[in-house]
Amino acid sequence: MLALVMFINRAGSMVLPFLGVYMTGHLHFSIENSGIILSFFGIGSVLGSWLGGLITDKIGEYRVQSLSLLLSVPLFCLIPLFKTEVGLAAIILIQSIVSETFRPANSVAITKYAKPENITRAFSLNRMAVNLGFSIGPALGGILSAISYEFLFFSNALAALLAGLMYIRFFGKRNKLASVKTKKVKEAIAVKKENSPYRDGKFLLYCFFCMLFAICFFQLFSTLTIFYKDTAHLSQQSIGYILGYSGFLIVLLEMGFVQIAEKYFNLAFTLFIGTILCGISYVMLVFDYSILTLVVSMTLLCIGEIWTLPFISTITALRSGKNNKGAYMGMNGIAVSIAFIITPYLGTLTADKLGFNALWIGTGLLAVGIAAGFYFVIPWMLKKREIDS
């Protein structure tokens, strides 16, 4: 049910991939200013991840997810009313803060309901729901944006409303029962005080590499769509179809590829190979951007994503304790969200000043360094039995 709620929510996720095109093509903002505005989504993601992690450990993941989904509804409806750069940046900041509190709470809910031996597959199932929704959303978004961009925002609002109502309906009673059980346990034994992730040096270094990986990967949501439109000369519908293909491919491959990685690779090597594949997918665009190359590039990016993102969450869960999972998930979410600040501005500025070829080569070189960082930091951070699991 967590995955189903996530699917409905993400099926309406048409806004983010098209924000760059919306600002440059519809509102006629410059590429550089569009990148700055997209960075406000990243600032909101950082604040939302921090806030979500903080309040999840205090009031529980149920309340945080419910409030995040329902409060997102009116905010999505307000976005098309703002036509200036300052106004659009402000509403995107507020909407991002509210929507991103959902992420650490949702991760805690997965660790709460999943069995320990199935935690990576539980994260993968949730990501399958995200990507199945994402395969539908952008494809539909490309069609709707050709008619009216306002449909994108209203569709996102409707999806958030449906997801919120379904979540409350299904998890309301279950949360009350779980709360009673947790209260009895806390009354029976003293809760062990656990370390803060903000003072966990090894984990902070790991989060730094997660942030760098996200800077590479999240070109998908900012500069890559602009590259598709301005350099590869794809229509908005074609952009939507390629993004939809990426989500559909992950739905088909993720569970199988995760099981392969769990059976044959350790965590460090899995993130190493996944990061390398993401780097290769971008470097390919330097040499050719025919439709075949774009599809192959996206395929490699999807496989790299499968062997990276769900395992990032698993490693975070392994490093955290029983009573500070929200804080750890929030800290990792902050690291990833910082990339939303850096990536749009840095990516669009590099593309504008040096060209897309320089951007893709730089992304590939950075990915190699990140892969090496993961390979050495993860064994150092986790115990041997966790590495081999």
Short mmCIF file of N, CA and C in Angstrom, two decimals, residues 27-124:
data_model
loop_
_atom_site.label_atom_id
_atom_site.label_comp_id
_atom_site.label_asym_id
_atom_site.label_seq_id
_atom_site.Cartn_x
_atom_site.Cartn_y
_atom_site.Cartn_z
N LEU A 27 7.53 31.04 -20.36
CA LEU A 27 7.68 32.32 -19.67
C LEU A 27 8.84 33.15 -20.22
N HIS A 28 9.64 32.55 -21.12
CA HIS A 28 10.73 33.24 -21.82
C HIS A 28 11.81 33.75 -20.86
N PHE A 29 12.09 32.97 -19.82
CA PHE A 29 13.22 33.28 -18.94
C PHE A 29 14.50 32.81 -19.62
N SER A 30 15.62 33.40 -19.27
CA SER A 30 16.90 32.94 -19.80
C SER A 30 17.26 31.58 -19.20
N ILE A 31 18.15 30.85 -19.88
CA ILE A 31 18.57 29.54 -19.39
C ILE A 31 19.22 29.68 -18.01
N GLU A 32 20.06 30.71 -17.84
CA GLU A 32 20.76 30.88 -16.57
C GLU A 32 19.77 31.20 -15.44
N ASN A 33 18.81 32.10 -15.69
CA ASN A 33 17.84 32.44 -14.66
C ASN A 33 16.91 31.26 -14.35
N SER A 34 16.61 30.46 -15.36
CA SER A 34 15.81 29.26 -15.13
C SER A 34 16.54 28.29 -14.20
N GLY A 35 17.86 28.19 -14.40
CA GLY A 35 18.66 27.35 -13.52
C GLY A 35 18.66 27.84 -12.09
N ILE A 36 18.71 29.17 -11.92
CA ILE A 36 18.67 29.73 -10.57
C ILE A 36 17.34 29.42 -9.90
N ILE A 37 16.25 29.57 -10.64
CA ILE A 37 14.91 29.29 -10.08
C ILE A 37 14.78 27.81 -9.72
N LEU A 38 15.29 26.92 -10.59
CA LEU A 38 15.26 25.49 -10.28
C LEU A 38 16.06 25.18 -9.03
N SER A 39 17.08 25.99 -8.76
CA SER A 39 17.87 25.78 -7.54
C SER A 39 17.04 26.02 -6.28
N PHE A 40 15.99 26.84 -6.38
CA PHE A 40 15.14 27.07 -5.22
C PHE A 40 14.34 25.81 -4.87
N PHE A 41 14.10 24.96 -5.88
CA PHE A 41 13.51 23.66 -5.57
C PHE A 41 14.47 22.86 -4.70
N GLY A 42 15.76 22.95 -5.01
CA GLY A 42 16.77 22.26 -4.21
C GLY A 42 16.88 22.80 -2.81
N ILE A 43 16.81 24.13 -2.67
CA ILE A 43 16.84 24.73 -1.33
C ILE A 43 15.66 24.22 -0.51
N GLY A 44 14.48 24.19 -1.14
CA GLY A 44 13.30 23.67 -0.44
C GLY A 44 13.45 22.20 -0.10
N SER A 45 14.11 21.44 -0.98
CA SER A 45 14.33 20.02 -0.70
C SER A 45 15.21 19.82 0.52
N VAL A 46 16.26 20.65 0.63
CA VAL A 46 17.14 20.56 1.80
C VAL A 46 16.37 20.87 3.08
N LEU A 47 15.63 21.98 3.06
CA LEU A 47 14.86 22.38 4.24
C LEU A 47 13.78 21.35 4.56
N GLY A 48 13.13 20.83 3.52
CA GLY A 48 12.08 19.83 3.73
C GLY A 48 12.62 18.53 4.27
N SER A 49 13.78 18.10 3.77
CA SER A 49 14.39 16.86 4.26
C SER A 49 14.81 17.00 5.73
N TRP A 50 15.40 18.16 6.05
CA TRP A 50 15.78 18.40 7.45
C TRP A 50 14.54 18.44 8.35
N LEU A 51 13.53 19.18 7.92
CA LEU A 51 12.32 19.30 8.72
C LEU A 51 11.60 17.96 8.82
N GLY A 52 11.52 17.23 7.70
CA GLY A 52 10.86 15.93 7.70
C GLY A 52 11.53 14.95 8.63
N GLY A 53 12.87 14.90 8.59
CA GLY A 53 13.60 14.01 9.49
C GLY A 53 13.41 14.37 10.95
N LEU A 54 13.39 15.68 11.23
CA LEU A 54 13.24 16.15 12.61
C LEU A 54 11.87 15.80 13.18
N ILE A 55 10.82 16.14 12.45
CA ILE A 55 9.47 15.95 13.00
C ILE A 55 9.00 14.51 12.89
N THR A 56 9.59 13.72 11.97
CA THR A 56 9.21 12.30 11.89
C THR A 56 9.57 11.58 13.19
N ASP A 57 10.76 11.85 13.72
CA ASP A 57 11.16 11.22 14.99
C ASP A 57 10.34 11.73 16.17
N LYS A 58 9.66 12.88 16.02
CA LYS A 58 8.88 13.46 17.11
C LYS A 58 7.39 13.11 17.04
N ILE A 59 6.79 13.22 15.85
CA ILE A 59 5.34 13.01 15.74
C ILE A 59 4.97 11.78 14.92
N GLY A 60 5.95 11.11 14.33
CA GLY A 60 5.67 9.88 13.59
C GLY A 60 5.53 10.10 12.09
N GLU A 61 5.86 9.04 11.34
CA GLU A 61 5.85 9.15 9.88
C GLU A 61 4.44 9.29 9.31
N TYR A 62 3.43 8.79 10.03
CA TYR A 62 2.06 8.85 9.51
C TYR A 62 1.58 10.30 9.37
N ARG A 63 1.74 11.07 10.42
CA ARG A 63 1.28 12.46 10.38
C ARG A 63 2.08 13.28 9.37
N VAL A 64 3.37 13.05 9.29
CA VAL A 64 4.20 13.83 8.37
C VAL A 64 3.79 13.56 6.92
N GLN A 65 3.60 12.29 6.56
CA GLN A 65 3.22 11.96 5.19
C GLN A 65 1.84 12.49 4.84
N SER A 66 0.90 12.38 5.78
CA SER A 66 -0.47 12.87 5.55
C SER A 66 -0.46 14.37 5.29
N LEU A 67 0.22 15.12 6.16
CA LEU A 67 0.25 16.58 6.03
C LEU A 67 0.96 17.00 4.75
N SER A 68 2.06 16.33 4.43
CA SER A 68 2.81 16.69 3.23
C SER A 68 1.97 16.52 1.97
N LEU A 69 1.28 15.40 1.86
CA LEU A 69 0.47 15.14 0.66
C LEU A 69 -0.69 16.13 0.53
N LEU A 70 -1.39 16.37 1.62
CA LEU A 70 -2.58 17.22 1.55
C LEU A 70 -2.23 18.70 1.37
N LEU A 71 -1.16 19.15 2.02
CA LEU A 71 -0.77 20.55 1.87
C LEU A 71 -0.17 20.85 0.50
N SER A 72 0.32 19.80 -0.18
CA SER A 72 0.87 20.00 -1.52
C SER A 72 -0.21 20.38 -2.53
N VAL A 73 -1.44 19.97 -2.27
CA VAL A 73 -2.53 20.17 -3.25
C VAL A 73 -2.73 21.64 -3.59
N PRO A 74 -3.02 22.51 -2.61
CA PRO A 74 -3.23 23.92 -2.98
C PRO A 74 -1.98 24.60 -3.53
N LEU A 75 -0.81 24.16 -3.07
CA LEU A 75 0.43 24.79 -3.54
C LEU A 75 0.68 24.53 -5.02
N PHE A 76 0.41 23.29 -5.48
CA PHE A 76 0.55 23.01 -6.91
C PHE A 76 -0.40 23.88 -7.74
N CYS A 77 -1.60 24.11 -7.21
CA CYS A 77 -2.58 24.92 -7.94
C CYS A 77 -2.16 26.38 -8.03
N LEU A 78 -1.36 26.84 -7.09
CA LEU A 78 -0.94 28.24 -7.07
C LEU A 78 0.22 28.54 -8.01
N ILE A 79 1.02 27.53 -8.37
CA ILE A 79 2.24 27.77 -9.15
C ILE A 79 1.97 28.52 -10.46
N PRO A 80 0.96 28.15 -11.28
CA PRO A 80 0.79 28.85 -12.56
C PRO A 80 0.36 30.31 -12.42
N LEU A 81 -0.02 30.74 -11.20
CA LEU A 81 -0.41 32.13 -11.00
C LEU A 81 0.79 33.06 -10.92
N PHE A 82 1.98 32.49 -10.71
CA PHE A 82 3.18 33.31 -10.55
C PHE A 82 3.95 33.34 -11.88
N LYS A 83 4.08 34.53 -12.43
CA LYS A 83 4.68 34.68 -13.76
C LYS A 83 6.05 35.36 -13.72
N THR A 84 6.41 35.95 -12.58
CA THR A 84 7.71 36.62 -12.49
C THR A 84 8.76 35.65 -11.94
N GLU A 85 10.01 35.98 -12.14
CA GLU A 85 11.09 35.11 -11.68
C GLU A 85 11.12 35.01 -10.16
N VAL A 86 10.95 36.16 -9.48
CA VAL A 86 10.96 36.16 -8.02
C VAL A 86 9.77 35.40 -7.46
N GLY A 87 8.60 35.66 -8.02
CA GLY A 87 7.38 35.00 -7.54
C GLY A 87 7.42 33.50 -7.74
N LEU A 88 7.89 33.07 -8.92
CA LEU A 88 7.95 31.64 -9.21
C LEU A 88 8.97 30.95 -8.31
N ALA A 89 10.10 31.61 -8.07
CA ALA A 89 11.12 31.04 -7.18
C ALA A 89 10.55 30.86 -5.77
N ALA A 90 9.76 31.83 -5.31
CA ALA A 90 9.20 31.78 -3.95
C ALA A 90 8.20 30.64 -3.79
N ILE A 91 7.28 30.48 -4.76
CA ILE A 91 6.26 29.44 -4.61
C ILE A 91 6.87 28.05 -4.80
N ILE A 92 7.88 27.95 -5.65
CA ILE A 92 8.58 26.66 -5.82
C ILE A 92 9.32 26.30 -4.54
N LEU A 93 9.91 27.29 -3.88
CA LEU A 93 10.59 27.04 -2.60
C LEU A 93 9.62 26.49 -1.56
N ILE A 94 8.46 27.15 -1.43
CA ILE A 94 7.47 26.72 -0.42
C ILE A 94 6.92 25.34 -0.75
N GLN A 95 6.58 25.12 -2.02
CA GLN A 95 6.04 23.82 -2.41
C GLN A 95 7.05 22.71 -2.19
N SER A 96 8.31 22.99 -2.48
CA SER A 96 9.35 21.97 -2.31
C SER A 96 9.55 21.62 -0.84
N ILE A 97 9.52 22.61 0.04
CA ILE A 97 9.66 22.34 1.46
C ILE A 97 8.57 21.39 1.94
N VAL A 98 7.34 21.69 1.55
CA VAL A 98 6.20 20.88 1.98
C VAL A 98 6.26 19.47 1.41
N SER A 99 6.53 19.36 0.11
CA SER A 99 6.51 18.03 -0.53
C SER A 99 7.69 17.17 -0.09
N GLU A 100 8.84 17.78 0.18
CA GLU A 100 10.03 17.00 0.51
C GLU A 100 10.07 16.52 1.95
N THR A 101 9.20 17.03 2.83
CA THR A 101 9.10 16.45 4.17
C THR A 101 8.60 15.01 4.08
N PHE A 102 7.97 14.67 2.96
CA PHE A 102 7.42 13.33 2.75
C PHE A 102 8.52 12.27 2.67
N ARG A 103 9.68 12.63 2.11
CA ARG A 103 10.71 11.64 1.78
C ARG A 103 11.27 10.90 2.98
N PRO A 104 11.82 11.61 4.01
CA PRO A 104 12.35 10.86 5.15
C PRO A 104 11.26 10.10 5.91
N ALA A 105 10.05 10.66 5.96
CA ALA A 105 8.96 9.96 6.63
C ALA A 105 8.59 8.68 5.90
N ASN A 106 8.58 8.73 4.57
CA ASN A 106 8.28 7.56 3.78
C ASN A 106 9.35 6.49 3.93
N SER A 107 10.63 6.90 3.99
CA SER A 107 11.72 5.95 4.18
C SER A 107 11.62 5.26 5.54
N VAL A 108 11.25 6.02 6.56
CA VAL A 108 11.07 5.43 7.89
C VAL A 108 9.91 4.44 7.88
N ALA A 109 8.84 4.76 7.17
CA ALA A 109 7.70 3.85 7.08
C ALA A 109 8.10 2.53 6.41
N ILE A 110 8.97 2.60 5.41
CA ILE A 110 9.44 1.38 4.75
C ILE A 110 10.21 0.51 5.74
N THR A 111 11.13 1.12 6.49
CA THR A 111 11.89 0.34 7.47
C THR A 111 10.98 -0.20 8.58
N LYS A 112 9.87 0.48 8.82
CA LYS A 112 8.93 0.06 9.87
C LYS A 112 8.14 -1.17 9.45
N TYR A 113 7.71 -1.21 8.19
CA TYR A 113 6.82 -2.29 7.74
C TYR A 113 7.55 -3.43 7.04
N ALA A 114 8.81 -3.21 6.62
CA ALA A 114 9.54 -4.26 5.90
C ALA A 114 10.31 -5.15 6.88
N LYS A 115 10.47 -6.41 6.51
CA LYS A 115 11.32 -7.31 7.29
C LYS A 115 12.78 -6.93 7.04
N PRO A 116 13.65 -7.11 8.05
CA PRO A 116 15.05 -6.72 7.90
C PRO A 116 15.74 -7.34 6.68
N GLU A 117 15.44 -8.60 6.40
CA GLU A 117 16.12 -9.26 5.27
C GLU A 117 15.60 -8.79 3.92
N ASN A 118 14.49 -8.07 3.92
CA ASN A 118 13.89 -7.61 2.65
C ASN A 118 13.98 -6.10 2.47
N ILE A 119 14.83 -5.44 3.25
CA ILE A 119 14.76 -3.98 3.27
C ILE A 119 15.16 -3.36 1.92
N THR A 120 16.20 -3.89 1.27
CA THR A 120 16.59 -3.32 -0.03
C THR A 120 15.51 -3.55 -1.06
N ARG A 121 14.90 -4.75 -1.05
CA ARG A 121 13.82 -5.03 -2.00
C ARG A 121 12.58 -4.20 -1.69
N ALA A 122 12.39 -3.87 -0.40
CA ALA A 122 11.27 -3.00 -0.03
C ALA A 122 11.49 -1.60 -0.60
N PHE A 123 12.72 -1.08 -0.46
CA PHE A 123 13.03 0.21 -1.07
C PHE A 123 12.89 0.13 -2.59
N SER A 124 13.29 -1.00 -3.17
CA SER A 124 13.19 -1.17 -4.62
C SER A 124 11.73 -1.20 -5.08
#
